[in-house]
Coordinates of C-alpha atoms and ligand atoms in Angstrom, one line a residue:
Chain A
M1 CA 51.3 54.7 -49.8
T2 CA 52.6 58.6 -51.3
E3 CA 56.0 59.1 -50.3
I4 CA 56.8 60.9 -47.4
T5 CA 57.8 64.9 -47.5
H6 CA 58.6 66.2 -44.4
H7 CA 61.3 63.9 -42.1
A8 CA 62.4 64.9 -39.0
P9 CA 65.4 67.0 -39.2
D10 CA 68.7 65.6 -38.0
A11 CA 69.0 67.5 -34.2
L12 CA 65.9 65.7 -33.6
L13 CA 66.9 62.2 -34.7
A14 CA 70.4 62.8 -32.6
A15 CA 68.6 63.5 -29.5
Y16 CA 66.4 60.6 -30.4
A17 CA 69.3 58.5 -31.0
A18 CA 70.7 59.4 -27.4
G19 CA 67.8 59.0 -25.6
S20 CA 66.9 61.9 -24.4
L21 CA 63.9 63.1 -25.7
P22 CA 61.3 63.8 -23.5
Q23 CA 58.5 60.5 -23.6
P24 CA 55.4 62.4 -26.6
F25 CA 57.8 63.0 -29.0
A26 CA 60.3 59.8 -28.6
I27 CA 56.7 58.6 -29.7
V28 CA 56.6 60.5 -32.5
V29 CA 59.6 60.2 -33.7
A30 CA 59.4 56.4 -33.9
A31 CA 56.0 56.1 -34.9
H32 CA 57.6 58.4 -38.2
I33 CA 60.6 55.9 -38.0
S34 CA 58.1 53.3 -38.1
L35 CA 57.0 54.3 -41.2
C36 CA 60.0 56.8 -43.4
N37 CA 63.6 54.1 -44.2
D38 CA 64.7 57.4 -44.6
C39 CA 65.0 58.6 -40.8
R40 CA 65.1 55.5 -40.0
A41 CA 68.3 55.0 -41.6
A42 CA 69.4 58.8 -40.3
C43 CA 68.8 57.0 -36.8
A44 CA 70.8 54.2 -37.1
A45 CA 73.2 56.3 -38.5
H46 CA 73.2 58.6 -35.1
E47 CA 73.8 55.3 -33.6
A48 CA 76.9 54.2 -35.1
A49 CA 78.8 58.2 -33.6
G50 CA 77.3 56.6 -30.3
G51 CA 79.0 53.4 -31.1
A52 CA 82.0 55.7 -31.1
V53 CA 81.4 57.7 -28.8
L54 CA 80.9 54.3 -26.3
E55 CA 84.0 53.4 -28.6
T56 CA 86.6 56.4 -27.7
V57 CA 85.1 58.1 -23.8
G58 CA 87.2 55.8 -22.0
E59 CA 87.2 52.0 -20.0
E60 CA 86.4 51.5 -16.4
A61 CA 87.6 48.1 -14.9
V62 CA 84.7 45.8 -14.3
S63 CA 84.9 43.3 -10.4
D64 CA 85.4 40.1 -11.5
A65 CA 81.4 39.4 -8.9
L66 CA 80.3 41.2 -11.9
R67 CA 81.5 39.1 -14.8
G68 CA 80.8 36.2 -13.3
R69 CA 77.2 37.2 -12.4
V70 CA 76.4 38.2 -15.9
L71 CA 77.9 34.9 -17.1
G72 CA 76.0 32.8 -14.6
L73 CA 72.9 34.8 -15.9
L74 CA 73.3 33.7 -19.5
D75 CA 70.9 30.9 -18.8
A76 CA 68.9 33.0 -16.3
P77 CA 64.6 32.6 -17.7
S78 CA 63.9 36.1 -19.1
V79 CA 60.9 37.7 -19.7
P80 CA 60.3 39.0 -23.4
E81 CA 59.7 42.6 -23.7
P82 CA 56.3 42.9 -25.0
Q83 CA 56.3 44.0 -29.4
F84 CA 53.8 46.1 -31.1
E85 CA 53.0 45.7 -34.8
R86 CA 51.4 48.2 -36.4
V87 CA 47.0 47.6 -36.4
G88 CA 45.6 49.7 -38.8
I89 CA 46.4 53.7 -39.7
F90 CA 48.4 53.1 -36.0
P91 CA 51.6 52.4 -35.7
G92 CA 54.0 50.2 -33.0
P93 CA 55.1 53.1 -31.1
V94 CA 51.2 54.5 -31.1
V95 CA 49.3 50.8 -30.2
E96 CA 52.1 50.8 -27.8
A97 CA 51.2 53.8 -25.8
M98 CA 47.6 52.9 -26.8
R99 CA 48.0 50.1 -24.5
G100 CA 47.3 48.0 -27.4
R101 CA 43.4 48.5 -27.2
P102 CA 41.7 51.0 -29.2
P103 CA 41.4 54.6 -29.3
R104 CA 39.0 56.1 -26.4
W105 CA 38.3 59.7 -28.3
T106 CA 37.0 62.4 -26.8
P107 CA 34.6 65.1 -28.0
L108 CA 36.2 68.7 -27.8
G109 CA 33.9 70.0 -30.3
M110 CA 33.4 71.2 -33.8
G111 CA 33.4 67.5 -34.7
I112 CA 37.2 67.6 -33.7
R113 CA 37.7 64.6 -31.5
Q114 CA 41.0 63.8 -29.3
C115 CA 42.8 60.7 -27.2
I116 CA 45.6 61.5 -24.9
L117 CA 48.0 59.6 -24.7
A118 CA 50.7 60.5 -22.5
S119 CA 49.8 63.3 -20.2
G120 CA 52.5 64.3 -17.5
R121 CA 55.8 67.3 -16.6
Q122 CA 57.5 65.9 -20.2
G123 CA 54.4 67.0 -21.6
S124 CA 51.5 65.3 -23.8
A125 CA 51.0 63.1 -26.8
R126 CA 47.3 63.0 -28.3
L127 CA 45.5 61.5 -31.5
L128 CA 44.1 64.2 -32.7
S129 CA 40.7 63.9 -35.6
I130 CA 40.1 66.7 -37.6
P131 CA 36.3 66.2 -40.0
P132 CA 37.9 67.1 -43.5
G133 CA 38.0 70.8 -44.4
R134 CA 38.1 71.8 -41.2
A135 CA 39.9 73.8 -39.5
V136 CA 42.0 73.1 -36.4
P137 CA 41.4 76.5 -34.0
D138 CA 44.1 78.9 -34.5
H139 CA 46.5 77.5 -31.1
S140 CA 50.4 79.2 -30.2
H141 CA 52.9 77.0 -29.0
N142 CA 54.8 77.2 -25.8
G143 CA 57.1 75.1 -26.6
L144 CA 58.0 72.3 -29.8
E145 CA 55.0 70.4 -31.3
L146 CA 55.3 67.3 -33.7
T147 CA 52.8 66.4 -35.7
L148 CA 52.4 63.4 -37.8
V149 CA 49.7 62.5 -40.0
L150 CA 48.4 59.3 -39.4
Q151 CA 45.8 59.2 -41.9
G152 CA 44.1 62.3 -44.4
A153 CA 46.1 65.2 -44.4
F154 CA 45.7 68.8 -43.6
S155 CA 48.0 71.9 -44.7
D156 CA 48.3 75.1 -43.6
E157 CA 51.3 78.1 -43.6
T158 CA 53.8 75.8 -44.7
G159 CA 52.4 73.1 -46.9
C160 CA 50.9 69.8 -47.1
F161 CA 51.0 67.0 -44.9
G162 CA 50.3 63.7 -46.0
V163 CA 49.6 60.4 -44.1
G164 CA 53.7 59.9 -42.7
D165 CA 54.5 63.2 -42.7
L166 CA 55.9 64.6 -39.7
E167 CA 55.8 68.8 -39.0
L168 CA 57.4 70.7 -36.4
A169 CA 56.2 74.4 -34.8
D170 CA 58.0 76.6 -32.3
Q171 CA 57.1 79.7 -30.4
S172 CA 57.5 81.4 -34.0
L173 CA 55.1 80.0 -35.7
E174 CA 51.3 80.5 -35.4
H175 CA 49.5 78.1 -38.2
T176 CA 46.0 77.3 -38.8
P177 CA 46.1 73.5 -40.1
V178 CA 42.9 72.2 -42.4
A179 CA 42.2 69.1 -42.9
D180 CA 42.1 67.9 -46.7
D181 CA 38.9 67.6 -47.8
G182 CA 38.2 63.6 -47.9
A183 CA 38.6 61.2 -44.8
E184 CA 39.0 62.5 -41.5
C185 CA 42.4 63.8 -40.9
I186 CA 43.7 61.5 -38.2
C187 CA 46.8 62.6 -36.6
L188 CA 50.3 62.1 -33.7
A189 CA 50.3 65.8 -32.0
A190 CA 53.0 65.4 -28.9
T191 CA 53.7 69.0 -27.2
D192 CA 56.1 69.7 -24.3
A193 CA 54.3 73.0 -23.5
P194 CA 49.8 73.3 -22.7
L195 CA 49.0 74.1 -26.7
R196 CA 46.5 77.6 -26.1
F197 CA 43.6 77.1 -28.3
S198 CA 42.7 81.2 -28.6
S199 CA 39.0 80.1 -30.2
L200 CA 37.3 76.5 -29.1
I201 CA 37.9 76.4 -25.8
P202 CA 38.8 78.8 -23.0
S203 CA 41.7 78.9 -21.7
L204 CA 40.3 79.2 -18.1
L205 CA 39.8 74.8 -19.0
Q206 CA 42.5 73.4 -20.2
P207 CA 44.0 72.2 -17.7
I208 CA 40.4 70.4 -17.7
F209 CA 41.0 68.7 -21.1
R210 CA 44.7 68.4 -20.7
I211 CA 45.6 70.0 -23.9
Chain B
M1 CA 75.7 28.4 -40.9
T2 CA 77.1 32.1 -41.8
P3 CA 80.4 32.4 -43.7
T4 CA 82.7 34.3 -42.0
P5 CA 84.6 36.6 -44.3
T6 CA 88.5 38.0 -44.4
K7 CA 89.7 40.6 -41.8
M8 CA 86.3 40.9 -40.2
T9 CA 86.8 43.2 -37.6
P10 CA 86.6 40.3 -33.7
A11 CA 84.0 42.0 -32.0
T12 CA 82.3 40.9 -35.1
A13 CA 83.0 38.1 -35.7
W14 CA 82.5 37.5 -31.8
M15 CA 78.7 38.4 -32.0
L16 CA 78.7 36.7 -35.6
A17 CA 79.1 33.8 -33.0
V18 CA 77.2 34.9 -30.3
R19 CA 73.8 34.4 -32.5
D20 CA 74.4 31.8 -34.7
R21 CA 76.0 29.5 -32.5
R22 CA 75.3 31.0 -29.1
D23 CA 78.3 30.8 -27.8
R24 CA 79.3 31.3 -24.4
A25 CA 83.7 31.8 -25.0
A26 CA 82.4 34.5 -27.7
F27 CA 79.8 36.5 -26.0
A28 CA 82.7 36.0 -22.7
A29 CA 85.4 37.6 -25.3
L30 CA 82.7 40.8 -26.1
F31 CA 81.7 41.0 -22.0
D32 CA 85.4 41.8 -21.8
E33 CA 86.5 44.7 -24.6
Y34 CA 82.8 45.8 -23.9
A35 CA 81.7 45.4 -20.3
P36 CA 84.6 48.4 -19.9
K37 CA 83.6 50.7 -21.6
L38 CA 79.8 50.4 -21.0
K39 CA 80.9 51.5 -17.4
G40 CA 82.8 54.9 -18.4
F41 CA 80.4 55.8 -20.7
A42 CA 77.8 54.9 -17.5
M43 CA 80.2 56.7 -15.5
R44 CA 81.1 59.4 -17.7
G45 CA 76.8 60.1 -18.1
G46 CA 77.2 60.2 -14.0
S47 CA 75.9 56.8 -12.8
S48 CA 78.3 56.3 -9.9
A49 CA 79.6 53.1 -10.6
T50 CA 77.4 50.5 -8.9
E51 CA 75.3 52.0 -11.0
A52 CA 77.5 51.7 -14.5
E53 CA 78.3 47.9 -13.5
E54 CA 74.1 47.6 -12.5
I55 CA 73.8 49.0 -15.6
V56 CA 76.8 46.8 -18.0
Q57 CA 74.4 43.6 -15.8
E58 CA 72.1 44.6 -18.0
V59 CA 73.6 45.4 -21.7
M60 CA 75.3 42.6 -21.7
L61 CA 72.6 40.6 -20.8
T62 CA 70.0 42.1 -23.4
V63 CA 73.5 41.2 -25.9
W64 CA 73.6 37.5 -25.9
R65 CA 69.2 38.0 -25.5
K66 CA 68.1 39.4 -28.2
A67 CA 71.7 39.1 -30.3
A68 CA 69.1 37.2 -33.6
Q69 CA 68.3 41.0 -34.0
F70 CA 72.2 41.8 -34.4
D71 CA 72.8 41.9 -37.7
P72 CA 76.2 43.5 -39.3
E73 CA 74.9 44.5 -42.6
R74 CA 73.3 48.0 -41.6
A75 CA 75.2 48.0 -38.0
P76 CA 78.3 47.5 -36.3
V77 CA 78.8 45.5 -32.9
S78 CA 79.8 49.2 -31.2
A79 CA 76.1 51.2 -32.4
W80 CA 74.1 48.1 -32.0
I81 CA 74.9 47.3 -28.0
Y82 CA 75.4 52.0 -27.7
H83 CA 71.1 50.9 -28.4
I84 CA 70.7 48.6 -25.7
A85 CA 72.5 50.7 -23.4
R86 CA 69.9 53.8 -24.4
N87 CA 67.0 51.4 -24.1
R88 CA 68.7 50.2 -21.3
Q89 CA 69.8 53.9 -19.3
I90 CA 66.1 55.5 -20.3
D91 CA 64.2 52.1 -19.0
V92 CA 66.1 52.1 -15.8
F93 CA 66.2 55.3 -14.7
R94 CA 63.4 57.2 -16.0
K95 CA 60.9 54.0 -15.0
E96 CA 59.2 53.6 -18.4
R97 CA 60.0 52.6 -21.9
R98 CA 61.3 54.6 -24.9
P99 CA 59.7 54.1 -27.5
L100 CA 60.5 52.5 -30.0
P101 CA 60.1 52.3 -33.6
E102 CA 58.4 48.4 -35.5
D103 CA 61.3 45.6 -35.9
P104 CA 61.7 45.7 -39.3
G105 CA 61.8 42.1 -39.5
L106 CA 65.6 40.3 -38.4
P107 CA 68.2 39.9 -40.6
S108 CA 69.3 36.5 -42.3
T109 CA 72.1 34.9 -41.0
V110 CA 72.2 31.8 -44.1
D111 CA 74.2 34.7 -46.3
L112 CA 76.1 37.6 -45.0
D113 CA 78.0 39.3 -47.1
G114 CA 81.4 39.7 -46.4
G115 CA 81.8 43.0 -48.3
A116 CA 78.3 45.4 -46.6
V117 CA 80.0 44.2 -43.1
L118 CA 83.5 45.3 -43.8
A119 CA 82.2 48.5 -45.3
V120 CA 79.6 49.4 -42.0
E121 CA 83.2 48.2 -39.8
Q122 CA 85.6 50.5 -42.0
E123 CA 82.7 53.4 -41.3
A124 CA 82.2 52.6 -37.5
N125 CA 86.5 52.9 -37.6
A126 CA 86.2 56.0 -40.0
L127 CA 84.1 57.7 -37.6
K128 CA 86.0 57.1 -34.0
E129 CA 88.4 58.0 -36.5
A130 CA 87.0 61.6 -37.1
L131 CA 86.3 62.1 -33.3
A132 CA 89.7 61.9 -32.8
R133 CA 90.6 64.6 -34.6
L134 CA 87.5 67.6 -33.7
N135 CA 89.8 69.4 -31.2
P136 CA 88.9 68.3 -27.7
D137 CA 85.6 71.7 -27.1
Q138 CA 83.6 70.0 -30.3
R139 CA 85.1 66.7 -28.9
E140 CA 83.1 67.1 -25.5
M141 CA 79.9 68.6 -26.9
I142 CA 79.4 65.6 -29.0
E143 CA 80.3 63.4 -26.5
R144 CA 77.3 65.0 -24.9
A145 CA 74.9 64.6 -27.3
Y146 CA 75.5 60.7 -27.3
L147 CA 75.4 60.2 -23.6
G148 CA 72.0 61.8 -23.5
E149 CA 73.0 65.8 -22.1
L150 CA 72.2 67.6 -24.2
S151 CA 67.8 68.8 -24.8
H152 CA 67.0 68.6 -28.2
Q153 CA 67.4 72.3 -28.5
E154 CA 70.2 72.8 -27.1
I155 CA 71.2 70.1 -30.6
S156 CA 70.0 72.2 -33.0
S157 CA 71.3 75.1 -31.9
Q158 CA 74.3 74.4 -32.1
T159 CA 74.6 75.0 -36.1
G160 CA 76.2 72.0 -37.3
L161 CA 78.0 71.3 -34.0
P162 CA 77.0 68.4 -32.3
L163 CA 78.2 66.0 -35.4
G164 CA 80.7 68.8 -36.6
T165 CA 83.3 66.6 -38.4
I166 CA 81.7 64.2 -38.7
K167 CA 78.4 64.4 -40.1
S168 CA 79.6 64.0 -43.5
R169 CA 80.4 60.9 -42.0
I170 CA 77.5 59.9 -40.7
R171 CA 75.5 61.2 -44.1
L172 CA 77.7 58.2 -46.1
G173 CA 76.8 55.4 -43.8
L174 CA 73.5 57.4 -44.8
E175 CA 73.5 57.1 -49.0
R176 CA 74.4 52.9 -48.0
L177 CA 71.6 52.5 -45.3
R178 CA 68.9 54.1 -47.2
H179 CA 69.3 52.2 -50.1
E180 CA 70.0 49.2 -47.7
L181 CA 66.8 49.0 -46.1
R182 CA 65.1 50.1 -49.6
E183 CA 66.0 46.3 -51.0
L184 CA 64.2 45.3 -47.6
R185 CA 60.6 46.8 -48.3
Ligands
ZN301 ZN1 61.5 60.6 -41.9

């Protein structure tokens, strides 16, 4: 595996550790951390800071009833949370977002395919599959876009992104990612606002494709 | 059984007793130590007293059930409980499961590196002291960031802030964790 060179910035990891990221972004960060020990360590460091806040923010006395209830529930049966392991190129958090099933691709035209993983008021997360050498059409973002490479590689104005690399793009970046030659490039992409493709799909149709 | 290094904090010792021996008295001690902190934390984050106690219950039961995952060489007890508290709070209030990274595997319960445990604890202590030295405004921002009240954008726009003085402490911890994790895979 190639070395990961594009990491999650500190503020993004802090927001992830604090649980304040919208769900689509949290999926991408959790997937990147699954592939990247540097960011796993950075996230743990933020949790240590969170722990320091927990230790110092001030105490509130708890009721005796609560104490009795918790100690009385130690033997109560509990349903273990499902654990999702990596499947092929897909990190556990992506497998979880796909509910353990293989991706169901929808063609977007020009050989580009997508699979929506989550979509709602918080934004959306999707898988994108781009044929080798093909450019993802010009698009601009209203908010933030996170893209994590799961297979292949792409390049744009800001650099080359291989497996495990994470790209952040905001309003200020108008970029044209081009999939490298070789394998199809499969990415996990999340946005907190609809993506606007200027050339691929007329914007009227965008709600239909949920992009 | 885990040999107990000298000078380990009581919280770490209780947590290891819970992890390795399912020690109920140690769990009760942990409850008495952390339940009031968790309740204060949740209420500072806007929960009512009743909601806060529900969260405390969920978090402390998770501490008991997932104790096998506690690794004192990588995280102080407070960080581990913070992690669980954020998960539970999201599960309860947003009614969605927080996406979590793949599990790196359970820590060994046979050969505990006492030196590493003490290093983790010292760091946690240094972080607490760094937090206490901040001026009230900075401290308030850090607290809000880790209470989950600041958006990613708000955190990024506070240059140097959310982490401010404690940033260097986080960096130090980071270097050590990187080293640990590198050996892991
Ligand atoms: Zn990384």
